Amino acid sequence: MPALNLLLDVSIVVVSLLMLAVTVTTLAFQLYKWWRPEHNDPQRYGSPDEPRLPGVILVPMRHEESVAGHTLERLATLDHPDYWVMPIVDHPDDPGTARIAHGKAREFPGRVLVCPYPEDTDVHNKPIGLNAAVHRLLELDIPFEWIGIADAEDLFHPDLLRVVDYRFRRTNAGIVQCGVQLMNFSAHPSDLPMPEGRNPRLRRWWRANTTAWWRAANVLEYFKWFQSRLKLQAVTRVMPLGGNTVFFRREFLDALRQRYGQYWDEACLTEDCKIGIVASVLGYAVDVVYLPELVTREETPATLGGLVRQRVRWMQGFIQVFRAGEWLALPTMGQRVLAVYVLGFQFFQAFTGLLAPVALTLALWNKSPIVVALLAFLPLGLSILCVALDVLMLREFSRTFQVKARIRDYAGVILGAYPFQLVLCVAAVWAVARYALRRNDWVKTTHHGTHLPAPDPELVGGPR
Amino acid sequence: MRLAPTLAVFLMVVAGCASPAETTLHPDPPARTYAALQHPFRGASLYLDRDSTAQRYETAQGAAWLGPITGTPQARWLNSAQDVAAVPRLAEDARQQGSLLVLVAYNLPNRGCTDHREGAPDPEAYQRWIGSLVKALGGTRAVVVMEPDAVPADCFDATRAATLRQAIGTLVDAGQYVYLDAGHSHWKSSGETAERLLAAGIEKAEGFAVNVSNRQTTDDSYRWGRELSDLVGDREFVIDTSRNGLGPPPDDPKDDKEWCNPAKQALGQRPSTAGDRPGLAALLWIKRPGESDGPCGGETTYFFAPRQARNLIVNAAWVDAPTRAAAGRSALG
Amino acid sequence: MTLANLAPTDVRQLLSVRRRLLIGAQEWLRRHAHTLTVLAPILVVTALVRGIGMSTFPRYVDDPGTYLSQAWSLQYEGTLSPYSYFYDHAPAGWIQIALWSMLTDGFDRHDSAIGFGNECMLIAGVVSTALVFALGRRLGFSRWVAGLATVLFALSPLAVLYGRWTFLDNLATPWLLAAFVLALSPKRSILAGTGAALCFAMAALTKETLLVLLPALAWALWRNTDPRNRAQVLTVAAGAGALLMALYPLFALFKGELFEGPGHNSLLGTAAWQLAERESSGSLLTADSPMRDLFSDWLAQDKLLLLGGLASVPVAVFAGRLRPIALTLVIGWLLMVRDGYVPFMHVITLLPWSALLIAGAVHVVAGSDRRWRVGAAAALAVVVLAVAAITWPGRLAPMMTTRDVPTMRAAELWVADNVPRDKVLVVHDSIWVDLVHRYRFEPRPIMVSKLDTDPAVQERLTRIDYLVVPEWYVGNPSASPTLVEAHKHAVPVASFGDGSDGVRVYRVSRYWSP
């Protein structure tokens, strides 16, 4: 039927143009660090002087026995003269972690201070804990100029606080976001913990080789986000934040509270994203710092299911932020458009990756005019370019962090590119479904500690 | 993109650098104007000349089988000043019979392209000869087939074209009907022939002649003549059918003796002035059947040769069987 | 939000768009005032010298007509060629012409398609001239040295002559120059690198033979990139360029015409023919080769630019930035030595680089600010300009003053006045569009270049009434057997000019059929 064919052609053109816009912007965003040589200058952050601003690091913890002790120890010994570490634990719910936290508080008096998670609520999420911690700080009248957030498994670099302190003063930013980097891309079995049960070596080998494709993609995502994407967003002042290793100036938190009545939005799944948008609304700049030696090293989710759940939570959070409409208060039209793009990006990217070959196949199958087919090819072509850049990125990653990337890892990046898009799509669809069904509880990511330099047998427990 | 054009373009540039291009908006040649056609053959009967070598042979030898030749009107060839002497009598005869006399002017300087002694010694002499022909014809209007082979021959040049143009003018102005010989369908292309005919003044002549002294079939000659006629202002043409009954002899490049007095040949269609096909003025016997093509095929002269006449008759489809049998049996003297 | 919080860029955002544009334009003018005082007069003179007389000089040749017919076909029929497209060239060149025509109604504005093509070439020529200047500046030349390069390129009789013909090379030149300008961008950004690659891809899509210059561009880009982002710049640039270039083979692939097969044209088939089977033009080093003849013809137009450029190649030894430019020129010369097919407009590819290298020699001699070196450089520049001033005007004058209508144009006008519109014409490519578009001949005239090469034309051919082609065509049986055959049955009815350049209109006998 000619009318149907025409309709199909028109849809292919529209979809292709949208996909083209998404892939081109994706490329532009992820390459921001290399746009110009100066963007990648080793000296671009300056050299930190003596730290001057007192601060607090908040560490929300829940069922983190395996890593809590190690993390708190590290956080308590950072190179800064005047800061507190405040683990937030739910005593009745999680006595194990609470015990460790109190132990460390005794071990590091004047440095570590435990904050109990509010017991008047059944809901467990990060914003409630963070808000409670700030109230606790005010109660105790602890002086602070900034508040940092660490996750239970985050091992901050000893020099991190000096840089943050310096950047706050130098840039006058309301927020300093420091780099977070997933590390365990490798397909090498010895990089994984030995599983329990029969034939552990064989199972470990199997697991290493069958999960490497999405691990590498996941690792590179972080590598791209924190080096490039967030920076460009900071420059354009439309800024969803990363969830941790992020530092807020007190002035900004006060402004936040003045305007919204609370610091972190307790009903939002991705409070980090929302707070970033709000910072832009309030006119506070965000400074993004990615220094390879200072990044907070994290691990990929233990299983592919974990990754999907994490993404579902993020995407659902983005939907919430979008619906909340805070971004409408952004000062310029350009920023509002960009905000929509940034919030929708996860979805756009997922579907673009998925649809690119479909559009081309449809165009050819429909015998569309060749111009249409060529247009439909462009997003696919750019996706191929993205994969090439990922390969380059993996090489860069392995050089930066001096970890060996093997041929099979590169193969994983190449062969895993399309399936990874599929996974993102599944997550996107799931997120939309959950949002529609109003299921807003936390789909938590689990950690198994493979990012730690030398796995401590006591800490390694596998997925819980 | 294409080799040849590009090379040629490069040659053009080279040429262009040598001398500045002379270009003009005015076409050359200017548009031609053709004289109105007279259609001399329409309704005309052809003059039958009884004073011929064949007739004398028939009479002398009692060779009645020569009837198909001697009884058919043919053109009279004028190859020299002497030949013109006979013209007044022919003109007078024709006028009295009310029939149309067909002459062949064959006296152009260097007419065979090989020997300057053939034909008139020079263009002036030729024009004088034409003048004498006009005078000899007097008030009789005859068809003049001009100069067989002169146009298609390799030695055709501007001088020859001018000579022909002037001669045509003289004859046409005197009221004669000129058909300029154009060669035949397997010699020069119609395009090249047309250019030559135009150069030689065809626009003033009544038309052109095809297949003179040759043996191309009538159909092929007509096809070629028609093509040519379109290129020269729809001039009409005559076809020489005297000897084309069997068509051309086999075209064997190694053996062109076949073209000269070939063993297998036949009289063609009888002359006709019906003009029943567009562009065709008449079918004529211009070459006189029985006259030798030259010293070849057993002959030694250009004159009437009974053996050639017999061959032509024996193979002619339209001649009745007894005559053909008689010809075949004839003892040649 | 307080004003103190705003970065300077935000202050500007508060102004109206118009005001911002105005301020931007003023700033731009202020920054480029010196450049404009040097460049603007050169561009004006270039436009005048190249534009005046372009309708009467030079004569009509084949290729412009072919490309213009293809542009016309794209605009009015939505196909890449009025005949079946056989991948003789990548189509970007005439797509650009067609776009310009669609925007400006080009084929209706001019009384001949060639005239419209001349306009396109004039624009391309002026843009190329400006880009030569820009490239000179990016190579580190002072404004005056860059101006010297620009003048040499813009006004060489060779450049003016070949720059007037509607050749794909003339359209590819701006893209190629822009590619180098971007490749040498001082920002060394991904965007500049990508732009360079895309421009190069456009150049190659306009005239695919320019692909041989890829090493020179890659070298220039490599040299100019910074180690801090080199890998990314090169990857993205290569990817983007390859993607744009890939559209051409993909087009063929989607049409099922990439690979050779019975009954259809194919990109690879044509490419194989062009690379392998095409008759060689011989080597420049062989006496009496067509290449040598062609070369001496070029030299007859202008020795200064060609030989001066070649002589200046060694200066690249002293100036690193000039090396990729020198390589570009060297590749161009090697193609002429190699004993393969060299198209007659190949010289176009040599000109900008020759001009830049001559100016580069002046630049290198000037070197530091030492007075004697500057003096020597000035003297060299004066000598170059003096040679140009002595040898060029005599060549340029006829190009600008010839008033005679080109023979093919005269023939075209005669045909329009004298030939009934329903006749079947076989015509030279250069007048095809006019006869179809302006004079509405129906059935459409047949382009002589397609008469024997396009099976579809042969299939439909039942009669031919007129031939309108230059004389050398009919005398060359290899050009087109059918044409030669038709000519045997035709008689000239009008002729214009004489010699091989002469054009005759032949009427073919009605009673002959091909």
PDB file of N, CA and C in Angstrom, chain B residues 196-251:
ATOM      1  N   ARG B 196      28.525  16.431 -51.992  1.00  0.00           N
ATOM      2  CA  ARG B 196      29.163  16.648 -53.297  1.00  0.00           C
ATOM      3  C   ARG B 196      28.146  17.138 -54.330  1.00  0.00           C
ATOM      4  N   LEU B 197      26.971  16.530 -54.282  1.00  0.00           N
ATOM      5  CA  LEU B 197      25.946  16.963 -55.233  1.00  0.00           C
ATOM      6  C   LEU B 197      25.617  18.438 -55.008  1.00  0.00           C
ATOM      7  N   LEU B 198      25.530  18.809 -53.727  1.00  0.00           N
ATOM      8  CA  LEU B 198      25.217  20.205 -53.415  1.00  0.00           C
ATOM      9  C   LEU B 198      26.342  21.115 -53.887  1.00  0.00           C
ATOM     10  N   ALA B 199      27.573  20.636 -53.699  1.00  0.00           N
ATOM     11  CA  ALA B 199      28.699  21.442 -54.150  1.00  0.00           C
ATOM     12  C   ALA B 199      28.668  21.584 -55.666  1.00  0.00           C
ATOM     13  N   ALA B 200      28.173  20.561 -56.334  1.00  0.00           N
ATOM     14  CA  ALA B 200      28.183  20.561 -57.799  1.00  0.00           C
ATOM     15  C   ALA B 200      26.911  21.200 -58.370  1.00  0.00           C
ATOM     16  N   GLY B 201      26.088  21.774 -57.521  1.00  0.00           N
ATOM     17  CA  GLY B 201      24.954  22.540 -58.046  1.00  0.00           C
ATOM     18  C   GLY B 201      23.696  21.745 -58.274  1.00  0.00           C
ATOM     19  N   ILE B 202      23.441  20.754 -57.501  1.00  0.00           N
ATOM     20  CA  ILE B 202      22.267  19.903 -57.696  1.00  0.00           C
ATOM     21  C   ILE B 202      20.962  20.685 -57.558  1.00  0.00           C
ATOM     22  N   GLU B 203      21.025  21.803 -56.778  1.00  0.00           N
ATOM     23  CA  GLU B 203      19.756  22.501 -56.507  1.00  0.00           C
ATOM     24  C   GLU B 203      19.117  23.061 -57.768  1.00  0.00           C
ATOM     25  N   LYS B 204      19.922  23.221 -58.831  1.00  0.00           N
ATOM     26  CA  LYS B 204      19.346  23.759 -60.056  1.00  0.00           C
ATOM     27  C   LYS B 204      18.924  22.624 -61.005  1.00  0.00           C
ATOM     28  N   ALA B 205      19.539  21.457 -60.790  1.00  0.00           N
ATOM     29  CA  ALA B 205      19.256  20.322 -61.690  1.00  0.00           C
ATOM     30  C   ALA B 205      17.896  19.707 -61.341  1.00  0.00           C
ATOM     31  N   GLU B 206      17.443  18.854 -62.249  1.00  0.00           N
ATOM     32  CA  GLU B 206      16.166  18.181 -62.028  1.00  0.00           C
ATOM     33  C   GLU B 206      16.314  17.078 -60.974  1.00  0.00           C
ATOM     34  N   GLY B 207      17.520  16.511 -60.904  1.00  0.00           N
ATOM     35  CA  GLY B 207      17.725  15.433 -59.949  1.00  0.00           C
ATOM     36  C   GLY B 207      19.059  14.759 -60.161  1.00  0.00           C
ATOM     37  N   PHE B 208      19.110  13.496 -59.766  1.00  0.00           N
ATOM     38  CA  PHE B 208      20.377  12.773 -59.893  1.00  0.00           C
ATOM     39  C   PHE B 208      20.101  11.368 -60.409  1.00  0.00           C
ATOM     40  N   ALA B 209      21.163  10.738 -60.878  1.00  0.00           N
ATOM     41  CA  ALA B 209      21.031   9.386 -61.427  1.00  0.00           C
ATOM     42  C   ALA B 209      21.758   8.407 -60.527  1.00  0.00           C
ATOM     43  N   VAL B 210      21.158   7.226 -60.392  1.00  0.00           N
ATOM     44  CA  VAL B 210      21.690   6.206 -59.497  1.00  0.00           C
ATOM     45  C   VAL B 210      21.990   4.942 -60.297  1.00  0.00           C
ATOM     46  N   ASN B 211      23.117   4.305 -59.987  1.00  0.00           N
ATOM     47  CA  ASN B 211      23.399   2.963 -60.511  1.00  0.00           C
ATOM     48  C   ASN B 211      23.796   2.963 -61.988  1.00  0.00           C
ATOM     49  N   VAL B 212      24.257   4.117 -62.498  1.00  0.00           N
ATOM     50  CA  VAL B 212      24.603   4.147 -63.926  1.00  0.00           C
ATOM     51  C   VAL B 212      25.746   3.173 -64.197  1.00  0.00           C
ATOM     52  N   SER B 213      25.527   2.285 -65.175  1.00  0.00           N
ATOM     53  CA  SER B 213      26.499   1.262 -65.578  1.00  0.00           C
ATOM     54  C   SER B 213      26.768   0.245 -64.487  1.00  0.00           C
ATOM     55  N   ASN B 214      25.999   0.311 -63.379  1.00  0.00           N
ATOM     56  CA  ASN B 214      26.270  -0.644 -62.308  1.00  0.00           C
ATOM     57  C   ASN B 214      25.151  -1.665 -62.221  1.00  0.00           C
ATOM     58  N   ARG B 215      25.317  -2.599 -61.280  1.00  0.00           N
ATOM     59  CA  ARG B 215      24.386  -3.725 -61.264  1.00  0.00           C
ATOM     60  C   ARG B 215      23.707  -3.902 -59.912  1.00  0.00           C
ATOM     61  N   GLN B 216      23.669  -2.811 -59.102  1.00  0.00           N
ATOM     62  CA  GLN B 216      22.937  -2.896 -57.834  1.00  0.00           C
ATOM     63  C   GLN B 216      21.456  -3.093 -58.137  1.00  0.00           C
ATOM     64  N   THR B 217      20.771  -3.789 -57.230  1.00  0.00           N
ATOM     65  CA  THR B 217      19.352  -4.061 -57.489  1.00  0.00           C
ATOM     66  C   THR B 217      18.554  -2.767 -57.473  1.00  0.00           C
ATOM     67  N   THR B 218      17.408  -2.818 -58.096  1.00  0.00           N
ATOM     68  CA  THR B 218      16.556  -1.637 -58.178  1.00  0.00           C
ATOM     69  C   THR B 218      16.101  -1.205 -56.781  1.00  0.00           C
ATOM     70  N   ASP B 219      15.745  -2.189 -55.939  1.00  0.00           N
ATOM     71  CA  ASP B 219      15.267  -1.847 -54.597  1.00  0.00           C
ATOM     72  C   ASP B 219      16.351  -1.145 -53.783  1.00  0.00           C
ATOM     73  N   ASP B 220      17.560  -1.718 -53.846  1.00  0.00           N
ATOM     74  CA  ASP B 220      18.640  -1.126 -53.091  1.00  0.00           C
ATOM     75  C   ASP B 220      18.953   0.272 -53.614  1.00  0.00           C
ATOM     76  N   SER B 221      18.937   0.383 -54.933  1.00  0.00           N
ATOM     77  CA  SER B 221      19.208   1.685 -55.535  1.00  0.00           C
ATOM     78  C   SER B 221      18.134   2.691 -55.141  1.00  0.00           C
ATOM     79  N   TYR B 222      16.915   2.211 -55.111  1.00  0.00           N
ATOM     80  CA  TYR B 222      15.816   3.113 -54.753  1.00  0.00           C
ATOM     81  C   TYR B 222      15.973   3.567 -53.297  1.00  0.00           C
ATOM     82  N   ARG B 223      16.286   2.597 -52.398  1.00  0.00           N
ATOM     83  CA  ARG B 223      16.457   2.946 -50.977  1.00  0.00           C
ATOM     84  C   ARG B 223      17.519   4.031 -50.817  1.00  0.00           C
ATOM     85  N   TRP B 224      18.617   3.806 -51.499  1.00  0.00           N
ATOM     86  CA  TRP B 224      19.732   4.740 -51.383  1.00  0.00           C
ATOM     87  C   TRP B 224      19.374   6.090 -52.028  1.00  0.00           C
ATOM     88  N   GLY B 225      18.731   6.009 -53.165  1.00  0.00           N
ATOM     89  CA  GLY B 225      18.333   7.229 -53.867  1.00  0.00           C
ATOM     90  C   GLY B 225      17.354   8.051 -53.045  1.00  0.00           C
ATOM     91  N   ARG B 226      16.463   7.362 -52.366  1.00  0.00           N
ATOM     92  CA  ARG B 226      15.453   8.042 -51.560  1.00  0.00           C
ATOM     93  C   ARG B 226      16.132   8.806 -50.416  1.00  0.00           C
ATOM     94  N   GLU B 227      17.078   8.076 -49.762  1.00  0.00           N
ATOM     95  CA  GLU B 227      17.827   8.675 -48.668  1.00  0.00           C
ATOM     96  C   GLU B 227      18.546   9.938 -49.145  1.00  0.00           C
ATOM     97  N   LEU B 228      19.165   9.780 -50.294  1.00  0.00           N
ATOM     98  CA  LEU B 228      19.951  10.874 -50.857  1.00  0.00           C
ATOM     99  C   LEU B 228      19.041  12.021 -51.263  1.00  0.00           C
ATOM    100  N   SER B 229      17.917  11.674 -51.870  1.00  0.00           N
ATOM    101  CA  SER B 229      16.976  12.682 -52.352  1.00  0.00           C
ATOM    102  C   SER B 229      16.549  13.596 -51.211  1.00  0.00           C
ATOM    103  N   ASP B 230      16.345  12.985 -50.015  1.00  0.00           N
ATOM    104  CA  ASP B 230      15.921  13.776 -48.864  1.00  0.00           C
ATOM    105  C   ASP B 230      16.990  14.783 -48.462  1.00  0.00           C
ATOM    106  N   LEU B 231      18.250  14.427 -48.740  1.00  0.00           N
ATOM    107  CA  LEU B 231      19.339  15.301 -48.311  1.00  0.00           C
ATOM    108  C   LEU B 231      19.593  16.426 -49.303  1.00  0.00           C
ATOM    109  N   VAL B 232      19.028  16.311 -50.503  1.00  0.00           N
ATOM    110  CA  VAL B 232      19.306  17.335 -51.521  1.00  0.00           C
ATOM    111  C   VAL B 232      17.993  17.952 -51.988  1.00  0.00           C
ATOM    112  N   GLY B 233      17.198  18.346 -51.021  1.00  0.00           N
ATOM    113  CA  GLY B 233      15.991  19.108 -51.331  1.00  0.00           C
ATOM    114  C   GLY B 233      14.971  18.324 -52.111  1.00  0.00           C
ATOM    115  N   ASP B 234      14.867  17.016 -51.862  1.00  0.00           N
ATOM    116  CA  ASP B 234      13.866  16.172 -52.514  1.00  0.00           C
ATOM    117  C   ASP B 234      13.958  16.197 -54.031  1.00  0.00           C
ATOM    118  N   ARG B 235      15.199  16.347 -54.541  1.00  0.00           N
ATOM    119  CA  ARG B 235      15.366  16.191 -55.996  1.00  0.00           C
ATOM    120  C   ARG B 235      14.960  14.766 -56.369  1.00  0.00           C
ATOM    121  N   GLU B 236      14.426  14.615 -57.606  1.00  0.00           N
ATOM    122  CA  GLU B 236      14.036  13.266 -58.035  1.00  0.00           C
ATOM    123  C   GLU B 236      15.227  12.547 -58.654  1.00  0.00           C
ATOM    124  N   PHE B 237      15.092  11.253 -58.795  1.00  0.00           N
ATOM    125  CA  PHE B 237      16.239  10.532 -59.341  1.00  0.00           C
ATOM    126  C   PHE B 237      15.782   9.457 -60.317  1.00  0.00           C
ATOM    127  N   VAL B 238      16.714   9.094 -61.211  1.00  0.00           N
ATOM    128  CA  VAL B 238      16.480   7.991 -62.145  1.00  0.00           C
ATOM    129  C   VAL B 238      17.408   6.855 -61.763  1.00  0.00           C
ATOM    130  N   ILE B 239      16.966   5.622 -62.027  1.00  0.00           N
ATOM    131  CA  ILE B 239      17.812   4.464 -61.740  1.00  0.00           C
ATOM    132  C   ILE B 239      18.115   3.769 -63.055  1.00  0.00           C
ATOM    133  N   ASP B 240      19.383   3.448 -63.227  1.00  0.00           N
ATOM    134  CA  ASP B 240      19.784   2.683 -64.413  1.00  0.00           C
ATOM    135  C   ASP B 240      19.548   1.214 -64.120  1.00  0.00           C
ATOM    136  N   THR B 241      18.547   0.633 -64.826  1.00  0.00           N
ATOM    137  CA  THR B 241      18.225  -0.779 -64.596  1.00  0.00           C
ATOM    138  C   THR B 241      18.679  -1.657 -65.747  1.00  0.00           C
ATOM    139  N   SER B 242      19.563  -1.131 -66.605  1.00  0.00           N
ATOM    140  CA  SER B 242      19.887  -1.862 -67.837  1.00  0.00           C
ATOM    141  C   SER B 242      20.470  -3.244 -67.577  1.00  0.00           C
ATOM    142  N   ARG B 243      21.259  -3.374 -66.518  1.00  0.00           N
ATOM    143  CA  ARG B 243      21.984  -4.637 -66.392  1.00  0.00           C
ATOM    144  C   ARG B 243      21.897  -5.214 -64.981  1.00  0.00           C
ATOM    145  N   ASN B 244      20.899  -4.816 -64.172  1.00  0.00           N
ATOM    146  CA  ASN B 244      20.898  -5.222 -62.767  1.00  0.00           C
ATOM    147  C   ASN B 244      19.932  -6.370 -62.467  1.00  0.00           C
ATOM    148  N   GLY B 245      19.564  -7.158 -63.531  1.00  0.00           N
ATOM    149  CA  GLY B 245      18.593  -8.232 -63.326  1.00  0.00           C
ATOM    150  C   GLY B 245      19.023  -9.263 -62.300  1.00  0.00           C
ATOM    151  N   LEU B 246      20.324  -9.513 -62.187  1.00  0.00           N
ATOM    152  CA  LEU B 246      20.795 -10.502 -61.209  1.00  0.00           C
ATOM    153  C   LEU B 246      21.401  -9.834 -59.975  1.00  0.00           C
ATOM    154  N   GLY B 247      21.315  -8.521 -59.914  1.00  0.00           N
ATOM    155  CA  GLY B 247      21.945  -7.835 -58.782  1.00  0.00           C
ATOM    156  C   GLY B 247      23.444  -7.793 -58.963  1.00  0.00           C
ATOM    157  N   PRO B 248      24.142  -7.269 -57.971  1.00  0.00           N
ATOM    158  CA  PRO B 248      25.599  -7.117 -58.088  1.00  0.00           C
ATOM    159  C   PRO B 248      26.276  -8.477 -58.075  1.00  0.00           C
ATOM    160  N   PRO B 249      27.340  -8.632 -58.831  1.00  0.00           N
ATOM    161  CA  PRO B 249      28.120  -9.862 -58.743  1.00  0.00           C
ATOM    162  C   PRO B 249      28.756  -9.964 -57.359  1.00  0.00           C
ATOM    163  N   PRO B 250      29.135 -11.189 -56.954  1.00  0.00           N
ATOM    164  CA  PRO B 250      29.691 -11.349 -55.605  1.00  0.00           C
ATOM    165  C   PRO B 250      30.852 -10.403 -55.364  1.00  0.00           C
ATOM    166  N   ASP B 251      30.827  -9.803 -54.176  1.00  0.00           N
ATOM    167  CA  ASP B 251      31.828  -8.783 -53.853  1.00  0.00           C
ATOM    168  C   ASP B 251      33.048  -9.451 -53.250  1.00  0.00           C
TER     169      ASP B 251
END
